Amino acid sequence: MSLRSALLALLSSGPMTGYDLARQFSASVGHVWHAPDSQIYPELRKMLAEGLLSSRPVPWGTRGATKTEYAITPAGEQALRAWQDRPLGYVRERDPAHLKAAYFEWAGPGAAAAQLRAHIDHYDQQRRQALAQIEELEQRTSPTLARRLAVPRPEDEERIVRFKVFAYEGQAARAEQEIAWARRGLRLLAELGGPDAPGGDPAEDPAGTSTPGDGTERPDATAPGGPGAAGGH
């Protein structure tokens, strides 16, 4: 996926100004493809020059000022479909956290345990964000989803929602795996002993974070009756 594809996907739900688009991006697709405003606006201008988008001035404020509103063109829709139909090109892994873990023997006292606790904190936040997105989607309270559901046929609604839930379920599951991995690392440090051994019981939640088992986790997507049993912003 690229920034361009994400912007086309958002604009497929209807025209938006650059400001509104950046805001919608941050609140929805930005959870799975991060991009700052400094990248979004130049990309919009490139897409406009290439004919993937059209634009028009719209009133802004009370002094005759205007903002630029962007809309997807037929060429943009074709590019969006082509992106979906093209197999994803996977790249070789670059994982700084796991690279560091492979050489923890070089870490100073307490550094390895601190890294693993920070890892848990980071992925617990990601897990919570994904679960919050899933809840908004399932309860139909997401503003981005509301825009999208206003465009297609009513019979497409379930597909639209469930594909997006499916994406966030994958993000939550990946976060849970990373949290479990970091906890195993803390137990390993305790087992090996030495100056980097964490205090307390490493089998407990060392960072005070809430992870699967706190009552907020989702059912296994492959289990009967789970979210993936029948099919998922």
JSON list of C-alpha atoms in Angstrom, two decimals:
[
{"chain": "A", "resi": 1, "resn": "MET", "atom": "CA", "xyz": [0.00, 0.00, 0.00]},
{"chain": "A", "resi": 2, "resn": "SER", "atom": "CA", "xyz": [1.17, 3.53, -0.67]},
{"chain": "A", "resi": 3, "resn": "LEU", "atom": "CA", "xyz": [0.11, 6.96, 0.51]},
{"chain": "A", "resi": 4, "resn": "ARG", "atom": "CA", "xyz": [-1.44, 7.55, -2.90]},
{"chain": "A", "resi": 5, "resn": "SER", "atom": "CA", "xyz": [-3.60, 4.44, -2.65]},
{"chain": "A", "resi": 6, "resn": "ALA", "atom": "CA", "xyz": [-4.75, 5.43, 0.85]},
{"chain": "A", "resi": 7, "resn": "LEU", "atom": "CA", "xyz": [-5.76, 8.91, -0.35]},
{"chain": "A", "resi": 8, "resn": "LEU", "atom": "CA", "xyz": [-7.64, 7.50, -3.33]},
{"chain": "A", "resi": 9, "resn": "ALA", "atom": "CA", "xyz": [-9.45, 5.07, -1.03]},
{"chain": "A", "resi": 10, "resn": "LEU", "atom": "CA", "xyz": [-10.55, 7.88, 1.28]},
{"chain": "A", "resi": 11, "resn": "LEU", "atom": "CA", "xyz": [-11.68, 10.11, -1.58]},
{"chain": "A", "resi": 12, "resn": "SER", "atom": "CA", "xyz": [-13.72, 7.25, -3.06]},
{"chain": "A", "resi": 13, "resn": "SER", "atom": "CA", "xyz": [-16.30, 8.06, -0.36]},
{"chain": "A", "resi": 14, "resn": "GLY", "atom": "CA", "xyz": [-16.74, 11.62, -1.66]},
{"chain": "A", "resi": 15, "resn": "PRO", "atom": "CA", "xyz": [-14.95, 14.96, -2.23]},
{"chain": "A", "resi": 16, "resn": "MET", "atom": "CA", "xyz": [-12.95, 16.52, 0.61]},
{"chain": "A", "resi": 17, "resn": "THR", "atom": "CA", "xyz": [-10.75, 19.53, 1.16]},
{"chain": "A", "resi": 18, "resn": "GLY", "atom": "CA", "xyz": [-7.11, 18.90, 1.91]},
{"chain": "A", "resi": 19, "resn": "TYR", "atom": "CA", "xyz": [-7.69, 19.83, 5.55]},
{"chain": "A", "resi": 20, "resn": "ASP", "atom": "CA", "xyz": [-10.67, 17.47, 5.93]},
{"chain": "A", "resi": 21, "resn": "LEU", "atom": "CA", "xyz": [-8.81, 14.73, 4.10]},
{"chain": "A", "resi": 22, "resn": "ALA", "atom": "CA", "xyz": [-5.80, 15.00, 6.43]},
{"chain": "A", "resi": 23, "resn": "ARG", "atom": "CA", "xyz": [-8.13, 14.86, 9.43]},
{"chain": "A", "resi": 24, "resn": "GLN", "atom": "CA", "xyz": [-10.01, 11.83, 8.11]},
{"chain": "A", "resi": 25, "resn": "PHE", "atom": "CA", "xyz": [-6.69, 10.17, 7.26]},
{"chain": "A", "resi": 26, "resn": "SER", "atom": "CA", "xyz": [-5.44, 10.54, 10.82]},
{"chain": "A", "resi": 27, "resn": "ALA", "atom": "CA", "xyz": [-8.69, 9.18, 12.28]},
{"chain": "A", "resi": 28, "resn": "SER", "atom": "CA", "xyz": [-9.00, 6.12, 10.04]},
{"chain": "A", "resi": 29, "resn": "VAL", "atom": "CA", "xyz": [-6.51, 4.82, 7.50]},
{"chain": "A", "resi": 30, "resn": "GLY", "atom": "CA", "xyz": [-3.68, 6.53, 9.41]},
{"chain": "A", "resi": 31, "resn": "HIS", "atom": "CA", "xyz": [-3.92, 3.73, 11.98]},
{"chain": "A", "resi": 32, "resn": "VAL", "atom": "CA", "xyz": [-2.62, 1.27, 9.38]},
{"chain": "A", "resi": 33, "resn": "TRP", "atom": "CA", "xyz": [-0.58, 3.61, 7.13]},
{"chain": "A", "resi": 34, "resn": "HIS", "atom": "CA", "xyz": [0.99, 6.57, 8.91]},
{"chain": "A", "resi": 35, "resn": "ALA", "atom": "CA", "xyz": [1.73, 9.74, 6.98]},
{"chain": "A", "resi": 36, "resn": "PRO", "atom": "CA", "xyz": [2.17, 13.32, 8.28]},
{"chain": "A", "resi": 37, "resn": "ASP", "atom": "CA", "xyz": [0.45, 16.31, 6.70]},
{"chain": "A", "resi": 38, "resn": "SER", "atom": "CA", "xyz": [3.79, 17.32, 5.16]},
{"chain": "A", "resi": 39, "resn": "GLN", "atom": "CA", "xyz": [3.53, 14.24, 2.92]},
{"chain": "A", "resi": 40, "resn": "ILE", "atom": "CA", "xyz": [-0.23, 14.33, 2.28]},
{"chain": "A", "resi": 41, "resn": "TYR", "atom": "CA", "xyz": [-0.49, 17.80, 0.69]},
{"chain": "A", "resi": 42, "resn": "PRO", "atom": "CA", "xyz": [2.38, 17.38, -1.82]},
{"chain": "A", "resi": 43, "resn": "GLU", "atom": "CA", "xyz": [0.98, 13.97, -2.83]},
{"chain": "A", "resi": 44, "resn": "LEU", "atom": "CA", "xyz": [-2.44, 15.52, -3.46]},
{"chain": "A", "resi": 45, "resn": "ARG", "atom": "CA", "xyz": [-0.84, 18.06, -5.79]},
{"chain": "A", "resi": 46, "resn": "LYS", "atom": "CA", "xyz": [0.99, 15.30, -7.68]},
{"chain": "A", "resi": 47, "resn": "MET", "atom": "CA", "xyz": [-2.21, 13.27, -8.06]},
{"chain": "A", "resi": 48, "resn": "LEU", "atom": "CA", "xyz": [-4.03, 16.36, -9.31]},
{"chain": "A", "resi": 49, "resn": "ALA", "atom": "CA", "xyz": [-1.31, 16.97, -11.92]},
{"chain": "A", "resi": 50, "resn": "GLU", "atom": "CA", "xyz": [-1.54, 13.34, -13.07]},
{"chain": "A", "resi": 51, "resn": "GLY", "atom": "CA", "xyz": [-5.32, 13.49, -13.52]},
{"chain": "A", "resi": 52, "resn": "LEU", "atom": "CA", "xyz": [-6.16, 11.11, -10.69]},
{"chain": "A", "resi": 53, "resn": "LEU", "atom": "CA", "xyz": [-7.99, 13.90, -8.87]},
{"chain": "A", "resi": 54, "resn": "SER", "atom": "CA", "xyz": [-9.98, 16.98, -9.83]},
{"chain": "A", "resi": 55, "resn": "SER", "atom": "CA", "xyz": [-10.23, 20.11, -7.71]},
{"chain": "A", "resi": 56, "resn": "ARG", "atom": "CA", "xyz": [-12.40, 23.15, -7.22]},
{"chain": "A", "resi": 57, "resn": "PRO", "atom": "CA", "xyz": [-12.36, 26.11, -4.83]},
{"chain": "A", "resi": 58, "resn": "VAL", "atom": "CA", "xyz": [-14.96, 26.05, -2.07]},
{"chain": "A", "resi": 59, "resn": "PRO", "atom": "CA", "xyz": [-15.85, 28.88, 0.35]},
{"chain": "A", "resi": 60, "resn": "TRP", "atom": "CA", "xyz": [-13.95, 29.03, 3.60]},
{"chain": "A", "resi": 61, "resn": "GLY", "atom": "CA", "xyz": [-14.65, 31.47, 6.41]},
{"chain": "A", "resi": 62, "resn": "THR", "atom": "CA", "xyz": [-16.59, 34.70, 6.06]},
{"chain": "A", "resi": 63, "resn": "ARG", "atom": "CA", "xyz": [-14.19, 36.93, 4.13]},
{"chain": "A", "resi": 64, "resn": "GLY", "atom": "CA", "xyz": [-14.39, 35.42, 0.69]},
{"chain": "A", "resi": 65, "resn": "ALA", "atom": "CA", "xyz": [-11.52, 33.00, 1.24]},
{"chain": "A", "resi": 66, "resn": "THR", "atom": "CA", "xyz": [-11.55, 29.59, -0.41]},
{"chain": "A", "resi": 67, "resn": "LYS", "atom": "CA", "xyz": [-10.07, 26.14, 0.13]},
{"chain": "A", "resi": 68, "resn": "THR", "atom": "CA", "xyz": [-9.35, 23.49, -2.46]},
{"chain": "A", "resi": 69, "resn": "GLU", "atom": "CA", "xyz": [-11.72, 20.53, -2.55]},
{"chain": "A", "resi": 70, "resn": "TYR", "atom": "CA", "xyz": [-10.45, 17.32, -4.16]},
{"chain": "A", "resi": 71, "resn": "ALA", "atom": "CA", "xyz": [-12.48, 14.58, -5.84]},
{"chain": "A", "resi": 72, "resn": "ILE", "atom": "CA", "xyz": [-11.45, 11.27, -7.37]},
{"chain": "A", "resi": 73, "resn": "THR", "atom": "CA", "xyz": [-11.65, 11.09, -11.18]},
{"chain": "A", "resi": 74, "resn": "PRO", "atom": "CA", "xyz": [-12.41, 8.04, -13.34]},
{"chain": "A", "resi": 75, "resn": "ALA", "atom": "CA", "xyz": [-8.65, 7.69, -13.81]},
{"chain": "A", "resi": 76, "resn": "GLY", "atom": "CA", "xyz": [-8.26, 7.75, -10.04]},
{"chain": "A", "resi": 77, "resn": "GLU", "atom": "CA", "xyz": [-10.90, 5.05, -9.63]},
{"chain": "A", "resi": 78, "resn": "GLN", "atom": "CA", "xyz": [-9.11, 2.94, -12.22]},
{"chain": "A", "resi": 79, "resn": "ALA", "atom": "CA", "xyz": [-5.82, 3.39, -10.32]},
{"chain": "A", "resi": 80, "resn": "LEU", "atom": "CA", "xyz": [-7.54, 2.37, -7.08]},
{"chain": "A", "resi": 81, "resn": "ARG", "atom": "CA", "xyz": [-8.90, -0.82, -8.66]},
{"chain": "A", "resi": 82, "resn": "ALA", "atom": "CA", "xyz": [-5.51, -1.58, -10.23]},
{"chain": "A", "resi": 83, "resn": "TRP", "atom": "CA", "xyz": [-3.84, -1.26, -6.83]},
{"chain": "A", "resi": 84, "resn": "GLN", "atom": "CA", "xyz": [-6.32, -3.72, -5.32]},
{"chain": "A", "resi": 85, "resn": "ASP", "atom": "CA", "xyz": [-5.92, -6.20, -8.18]},
{"chain": "A", "resi": 86, "resn": "ARG", "atom": "CA", "xyz": [-2.11, -6.07, -8.17]},
{"chain": "A", "resi": 87, "resn": "PRO", "atom": "CA", "xyz": [-0.41, -8.62, -5.87]},
{"chain": "A", "resi": 88, "resn": "LEU", "atom": "CA", "xyz": [1.35, -7.00, -2.95]},
{"chain": "A", "resi": 89, "resn": "GLY", "atom": "CA", "xyz": [5.12, -6.92, -3.28]},
{"chain": "A", "resi": 90, "resn": "TYR", "atom": "CA", "xyz": [6.56, -7.98, 0.06]},
{"chain": "A", "resi": 91, "resn": "VAL", "atom": "CA", "xyz": [9.94, -6.64, 1.14]},
{"chain": "A", "resi": 92, "resn": "ARG", "atom": "CA", "xyz": [12.61, -8.19, 3.31]},
{"chain": "A", "resi": 93, "resn": "GLU", "atom": "CA", "xyz": [12.07, -7.60, 7.02]},
{"chain": "A", "resi": 94, "resn": "ARG", "atom": "CA", "xyz": [13.67, -4.65, 8.83]},
{"chain": "A", "resi": 95, "resn": "ASP", "atom": "CA", "xyz": [12.79, -5.00, 12.50]},
{"chain": "A", "resi": 96, "resn": "PRO", "atom": "CA", "xyz": [14.88, -2.85, 14.85]},
{"chain": "A", "resi": 97, "resn": "ALA", "atom": "CA", "xyz": [13.34, -4.27, 18.05]},
{"chain": "A", "resi": 98, "resn": "HIS", "atom": "CA", "xyz": [14.09, -7.87, 17.14]},
{"chain": "A", "resi": 99, "resn": "LEU", "atom": "CA", "xyz": [17.53, -6.91, 15.84]},
{"chain": "A", "resi": 100, "resn": "LYS", "atom": "CA", "xyz": [18.36, -5.35, 19.21]},
{"chain": "A", "resi": 101, "resn": "ALA", "atom": "CA", "xyz": [17.02, -8.39, 21.04]},
{"chain": "A", "resi": 102, "resn": "ALA", "atom": "CA", "xyz": [19.37, -10.66, 19.10]},
{"chain": "A", "resi": 103, "resn": "TYR", "atom": "CA", "xyz": [22.32, -8.80, 20.68]},
{"chain": "A", "resi": 104, "resn": "PHE", "atom": "CA", "xyz": [21.05, -8.08, 24.20]},
{"chain": "A", "resi": 105, "resn": "GLU", "atom": "CA", "xyz": [24.34, -9.42, 25.56]},
{"chain": "A", "resi": 106, "resn": "TRP", "atom": "CA", "xyz": [25.81, -6.01, 24.66]},
{"chain": "A", "resi": 107, "resn": "ALA", "atom": "CA", "xyz": [23.15, -4.09, 26.61]},
{"chain": "A", "resi": 108, "resn": "GLY", "atom": "CA", "xyz": [24.06, -2.17, 29.75]},
{"chain": "A", "resi": 109, "resn": "PRO", "atom": "CA", "xyz": [22.44, -2.97, 33.11]},
{"chain": "A", "resi": 110, "resn": "GLY", "atom": "CA", "xyz": [18.68, -2.58, 32.85]},
{"chain": "A", "resi": 111, "resn": "ALA", "atom": "CA", "xyz": [18.71, -1.54, 29.18]},
{"chain": "A", "resi": 112, "resn": "ALA", "atom": "CA", "xyz": [17.30, -4.78, 27.75]},
{"chain": "A", "resi": 113, "resn": "ALA", "atom": "CA", "xyz": [14.46, -4.93, 30.28]},
{"chain": "A", "resi": 114, "resn": "ALA", "atom": "CA", "xyz": [13.65, -1.25, 29.64]},
{"chain": "A", "resi": 115, "resn": "GLN", "atom": "CA", "xyz": [13.52, -1.91, 25.88]},
{"chain": "A", "resi": 116, "resn": "LEU", "atom": "CA", "xyz": [11.14, -4.83, 26.34]},
{"chain": "A", "resi": 117, "resn": "ARG", "atom": "CA", "xyz": [8.86, -2.83, 28.65]},
{"chain": "A", "resi": 118, "resn": "ALA", "atom": "CA", "xyz": [8.77, 0.01, 26.11]},
{"chain": "A", "resi": 119, "resn": "HIS", "atom": "CA", "xyz": [7.89, -2.59, 23.45]},
{"chain": "A", "resi": 120, "resn": "ILE", "atom": "CA", "xyz": [4.97, -3.78, 25.57]},
{"chain": "A", "resi": 121, "resn": "ASP", "atom": "CA", "xyz": [3.75, -0.22, 26.14]},
{"chain": "A", "resi": 122, "resn": "HIS", "atom": "CA", "xyz": [3.91, 0.61, 22.42]},
{"chain": "A", "resi": 123, "resn": "TYR", "atom": "CA", "xyz": [2.03, -2.45, 21.25]},
{"chain": "A", "resi": 124, "resn": "ASP", "atom": "CA", "xyz": [-0.52, -2.26, 24.05]},
{"chain": "A", "resi": 125, "resn": "GLN", "atom": "CA", "xyz": [-1.40, 1.21, 22.79]},
{"chain": "A", "resi": 126, "resn": "GLN", "atom": "CA", "xyz": [-1.68, -0.11, 19.24]},
{"chain": "A", "resi": 127, "resn": "ARG", "atom": "CA", "xyz": [-3.89, -2.96, 20.41]},
{"chain": "A", "resi": 128, "resn": "ARG", "atom": "CA", "xyz": [-6.20, -0.59, 22.27]},
{"chain": "A", "resi": 129, "resn": "GLN", "atom": "CA", "xyz": [-6.45, 1.71, 19.23]},
{"chain": "A", "resi": 130, "resn": "ALA", "atom": "CA", "xyz": [-7.33, -1.22, 16.98]},
{"chain": "A", "resi": 131, "resn": "LEU", "atom": "CA", "xyz": [-9.99, -2.46, 19.39]},
{"chain": "A", "resi": 132, "resn": "ALA", "atom": "CA", "xyz": [-11.45, 1.05, 19.61]},
{"chain": "A", "resi": 133, "resn": "GLN", "atom": "CA", "xyz": [-11.63, 1.23, 15.80]},
{"chain": "A", "resi": 134, "resn": "ILE", "atom": "CA", "xyz": [-13.36, -2.15, 15.69]},
{"chain": "A", "resi": 135, "resn": "GLU", "atom": "CA", "xyz": [-15.92, -1.00, 18.23]},
{"chain": "A", "resi": 136, "resn": "GLU", "atom": "CA", "xyz": [-16.66, 2.17, 16.24]},
{"chain": "A", "resi": 137, "resn": "LEU", "atom": "CA", "xyz": [-17.05, 0.16, 13.06]},
{"chain": "A", "resi": 138, "resn": "GLU", "atom": "CA", "xyz": [-19.33, -2.46, 14.57]},
{"chain": "A", "resi": 139, "resn": "GLN", "atom": "CA", "xyz": [-21.50, 0.16, 16.29]},
{"chain": "A", "resi": 140, "resn": "ARG", "atom": "CA", "xyz": [-21.53, 2.33, 13.13]},
{"chain": "A", "resi": 141, "resn": "THR", "atom": "CA", "xyz": [-20.30, 5.39, 15.09]},
{"chain": "A", "resi": 142, "resn": "SER", "atom": "CA", "xyz": [-17.26, 6.10, 12.90]},
{"chain": "A", "resi": 143, "resn": "PRO", "atom": "CA", "xyz": [-17.63, 9.38, 10.93]},
{"chain": "A", "resi": 144, "resn": "THR", "atom": "CA", "xyz": [-15.38, 8.02, 8.16]},
{"chain": "A", "resi": 145, "resn": "LEU", "atom": "CA", "xyz": [-17.52, 4.90, 7.88]},
{"chain": "A", "resi": 146, "resn": "ALA", "atom": "CA", "xyz": [-20.70, 6.99, 7.78]},
{"chain": "A", "resi": 147, "resn": "ARG", "atom": "CA", "xyz": [-19.35, 8.87, 4.73]},
{"chain": "A", "resi": 148, "resn": "ARG", "atom": "CA", "xyz": [-18.43, 5.64, 3.00]},
{"chain": "A", "resi": 149, "resn": "LEU", "atom": "CA", "xyz": [-21.77, 3.95, 3.67]},
{"chain": "A", "resi": 150, "resn": "ALA", "atom": "CA", "xyz": [-23.62, 6.93, 2.17]},
{"chain": "A", "resi": 151, "resn": "VAL", "atom": "CA", "xyz": [-22.16, 6.17, -1.27]},
{"chain": "A", "resi": 152, "resn": "PRO", "atom": "CA", "xyz": [-22.57, 2.46, -2.14]},
{"chain": "A", "resi": 153, "resn": "ARG", "atom": "CA", "xyz": [-25.62, 0.30, -2.45]},
{"chain": "A", "resi": 154, "resn": "PRO", "atom": "CA", "xyz": [-27.15, -0.86, 0.87]},
{"chain": "A", "resi": 155, "resn": "GLU", "atom": "CA", "xyz": [-26.31, -4.48, 0.07]},
{"chain": "A", "resi": 156, "resn": "ASP", "atom": "CA", "xyz": [-22.59, -3.57, 0.09]},
{"chain": "A", "resi": 157, "resn": "GLU", "atom": "CA", "xyz": [-22.70, -2.26, 3.66]},
{"chain": "A", "resi": 158, "resn": "GLU", "atom": "CA", "xyz": [-21.81, -5.53, 5.39]},
{"chain": "A", "resi": 159, "resn": "ARG", "atom": "CA", "xyz": [-18.83, -6.13, 3.11]},
{"chain": "A", "resi": 160, "resn": "ILE", "atom": "CA", "xyz": [-17.51, -2.60, 3.69]},
{"chain": "A", "resi": 161, "resn": "VAL", "atom": "CA", "xyz": [-17.76, -2.89, 7.47]},
{"chain": "A", "resi": 162, "resn": "ARG", "atom": "CA", "xyz": [-16.45, -6.41, 7.83]},
{"chain": "A", "resi": 163, "resn": "PHE", "atom": "CA", "xyz": [-13.41, -5.91, 5.62]},
{"chain": "A", "resi": 164, "resn": "LYS", "atom": "CA", "xyz": [-12.39, -2.97, 7.79]},
{"chain": "A", "resi": 165, "resn": "VAL", "atom": "CA", "xyz": [-13.01, -4.88, 11.01]},
{"chain": "A", "resi": 166, "resn": "PHE", "atom": "CA", "xyz": [-10.91, -7.71, 9.54]},
{"chain": "A", "resi": 167, "resn": "ALA", "atom": "CA", "xyz": [-8.01, -5.30, 8.94]},
{"chain": "A", "resi": 168, "resn": "TYR", "atom": "CA", "xyz": [-8.06, -3.99, 12.52]},
{"chain": "A", "resi": 169, "resn": "GLU", "atom": "CA", "xyz": [-8.43, -7.50, 13.93]},
{"chain": "A", "resi": 170, "resn": "GLY", "atom": "CA", "xyz": [-5.16, -8.33, 12.22]},
{"chain": "A", "resi": 171, "resn": "GLN", "atom": "CA", "xyz": [-3.52, -5.27, 13.72]},
{"chain": "A", "resi": 172, "resn": "ALA", "atom": "CA", "xyz": [-4.76, -6.18, 17.23]},
{"chain": "A", "resi": 173, "resn": "ALA", "atom": "CA", "xyz": [-3.59, -9.78, 16.85]},
{"chain": "A", "resi": 174, "resn": "ARG", "atom": "CA", "xyz": [-0.13, -8.66, 15.72]},
{"chain": "A", "resi": 175, "resn": "ALA", "atom": "CA", "xyz": [0.12, -6.33, 18.72]},
{"chain": "A", "resi": 176, "resn": "GLU", "atom": "CA", "xyz": [-0.84, -9.17, 21.06]},
{"chain": "A", "resi": 177, "resn": "GLN", "atom": "CA", "xyz": [1.90, -11.35, 19.58]},
{"chain": "A", "resi": 178, "resn": "GLU", "atom": "CA", "xyz": [4.50, -8.63, 20.11]},
{"chain": "A", "resi": 179, "resn": "ILE", "atom": "CA", "xyz": [3.40, -8.13, 23.72]},
{"chain": "A", "resi": 180, "resn": "ALA", "atom": "CA", "xyz": [3.65, -11.87, 24.38]},
{"chain": "A", "resi": 181, "resn": "TRP", "atom": "CA", "xyz": [7.12, -11.95, 22.77]},
{"chain": "A", "resi": 182, "resn": "ALA", "atom": "CA", "xyz": [8.38, -9.10, 24.96]},
{"chain": "A", "resi": 183, "resn": "ARG", "atom": "CA", "xyz": [7.03, -10.78, 28.08]},
{"chain": "A", "resi": 184, "resn": "ARG", "atom": "CA", "xyz": [8.90, -13.94, 27.14]},
{"chain": "A", "resi": 185, "resn": "GLY", "atom": "CA", "xyz": [12.01, -11.79, 26.83]},
{"chain": "A", "resi": 186, "resn": "LEU", "atom": "CA", "xyz": [11.57, -10.48, 30.37]},
{"chain": "A", "resi": 187, "resn": "ARG", "atom": "CA", "xyz": [11.22, -14.03, 31.64]},
{"chain": "A", "resi": 188, "resn": "LEU", "atom": "CA", "xyz": [14.39, -14.95, 29.74]},
{"chain": "A", "resi": 189, "resn": "LEU", "atom": "CA", "xyz": [16.29, -12.11, 31.38]},
{"chain": "A", "resi": 190, "resn": "ALA", "atom": "CA", "xyz": [15.13, -13.31, 34.80]},
{"chain": "A", "resi": 191, "resn": "GLU", "atom": "CA", "xyz": [16.10, -16.87, 33.96]},
{"chain": "A", "resi": 192, "resn": "LEU", "atom": "CA", "xyz": [19.59, -15.88, 32.82]},
{"chain": "A", "resi": 193, "resn": "GLY", "atom": "CA", "xyz": [20.13, -13.61, 35.81]},
{"chain": "A", "resi": 194, "resn": "GLY", "atom": "CA", "xyz": [22.87, -11.00, 35.92]},
{"chain": "A", "resi": 195, "resn": "PRO", "atom": "CA", "xyz": [22.62, -7.20, 36.12]},
{"chain": "A", "resi": 196, "resn": "ASP", "atom": "CA", "xyz": [19.80, -6.96, 33.56]},
{"chain": "A", "resi": 197, "resn": "ALA", "atom": "CA", "xyz": [17.38, -9.33, 35.31]},
{"chain": "A", "resi": 198, "resn": "PRO", "atom": "CA", "xyz": [14.06, -7.50, 35.85]},
{"chain": "A", "resi": 199, "resn": "GLY", "atom": "CA", "xyz": [12.69, -7.24, 39.35]},
{"chain": "A", "resi": 200, "resn": "GLY", "atom": "CA", "xyz": [9.39, -8.82, 40.36]},
{"chain": "A", "resi": 201, "resn": "ASP", "atom": "CA", "xyz": [7.70, -11.71, 38.66]},
{"chain": "A", "resi": 202, "resn": "PRO", "atom": "CA", "xyz": [8.41, -11.48, 34.91]},
{"chain": "A", "resi": 203, "resn": "ALA", "atom": "CA", "xyz": [5.44, -13.72, 34.22]},
{"chain": "A", "resi": 204, "resn": "GLU", "atom": "CA", "xyz": [3.23, -10.89, 35.48]},
{"chain": "A", "resi": 205, "resn": "ASP", "atom": "CA", "xyz": [2.55, -7.77, 33.45]},
{"chain": "A", "resi": 206, "resn": "PRO", "atom": "CA", "xyz": [5.83, -5.88, 34.01]},
{"chain": "A", "resi": 207, "resn": "ALA", "atom": "CA", "xyz": [4.71, -2.61, 32.50]},
{"chain": "A", "resi": 208, "resn": "GLY", "atom": "CA", "xyz": [1.29, -2.50, 34.12]},
{"chain": "A", "resi": 209, "resn": "THR", "atom": "CA", "xyz": [-0.29, -2.73, 30.70]},
{"chain": "A", "resi": 210, "resn": "SER", "atom": "CA", "xyz": [-3.54, -4.47, 29.90]},
{"chain": "A", "resi": 211, "resn": "THR", "atom": "CA", "xyz": [-3.16, -7.31, 27.43]},
{"chain": "A", "resi": 212, "resn": "PRO", "atom": "CA", "xyz": [-5.27, -10.28, 26.29]},
{"chain": "A", "resi": 213, "resn": "GLY", "atom": "CA", "xyz": [-7.18, -11.65, 29.22]},
{"chain": "A", "resi": 214, "resn": "ASP", "atom": "CA", "xyz": [-8.26, -8.25, 30.58]},
{"chain": "A", "resi": 215, "resn": "GLY", "atom": "CA", "xyz": [-11.79, -8.73, 29.29]},
{"chain": "A", "resi": 216, "resn": "THR", "atom": "CA", "xyz": [-11.33, -6.45, 26.26]},
{"chain": "A", "resi": 217, "resn": "GLU", "atom": "CA", "xyz": [-9.87, -8.97, 23.86]},
{"chain": "A", "resi": 218, "resn": "ARG", "atom": "CA", "xyz": [-11.84, -10.16, 20.86]},
{"chain": "A", "resi": 219, "resn": "PRO", "atom": "CA", "xyz": [-12.77, -13.79, 20.19]},
{"chain": "A", "resi": 220, "resn": "ASP", "atom": "CA", "xyz": [-10.46, -15.84, 18.01]},
{"chain": "A", "resi": 221, "resn": "ALA", "atom": "CA", "xyz": [-11.33, -14.89, 14.44]},
{"chain": "A", "resi": 222, "resn": "THR", "atom": "CA", "xyz": [-11.12, -18.54, 13.46]},
{"chain": "A", "resi": 223, "resn": "ALA", "atom": "CA", "xyz": [-13.31, -19.86, 16.27]},
{"chain": "A", "resi": 224, "resn": "PRO", "atom": "CA", "xyz": [-16.96, -20.73, 15.62]},
{"chain": "A", "resi": 225, "resn": "GLY", "atom": "CA", "xyz": [-19.02, -17.64, 16.28]},
{"chain": "A", "resi": 226, "resn": "GLY", "atom": "CA", "xyz": [-15.93, -15.39, 16.23]},
{"chain": "A", "resi": 227, "resn": "PRO", "atom": "CA", "xyz": [-15.72, -12.29, 14.04]},
{"chain": "A", "resi": 228, "resn": "GLY", "atom": "CA", "xyz": [-14.04, -14.19, 11.24]},
{"chain": "A", "resi": 229, "resn": "ALA", "atom": "CA", "xyz": [-16.44, -17.11, 11.32]},
{"chain": "A", "resi": 230, "resn": "ALA", "atom": "CA", "xyz": [-18.63, -15.67, 8.58]},
{"chain": "A", "resi": 231, "resn": "GLY", "atom": "CA", "xyz": [-16.31, -13.22, 6.93]},
{"chain": "A", "resi": 232, "resn": "GLY", "atom": "CA", "xyz": [-14.69, -7.02, 8.33]},
{"chain": "A", "resi": 233, "resn": "HIS", "atom": "CA", "xyz": [-12.52, 2.26, 7.40]}
]
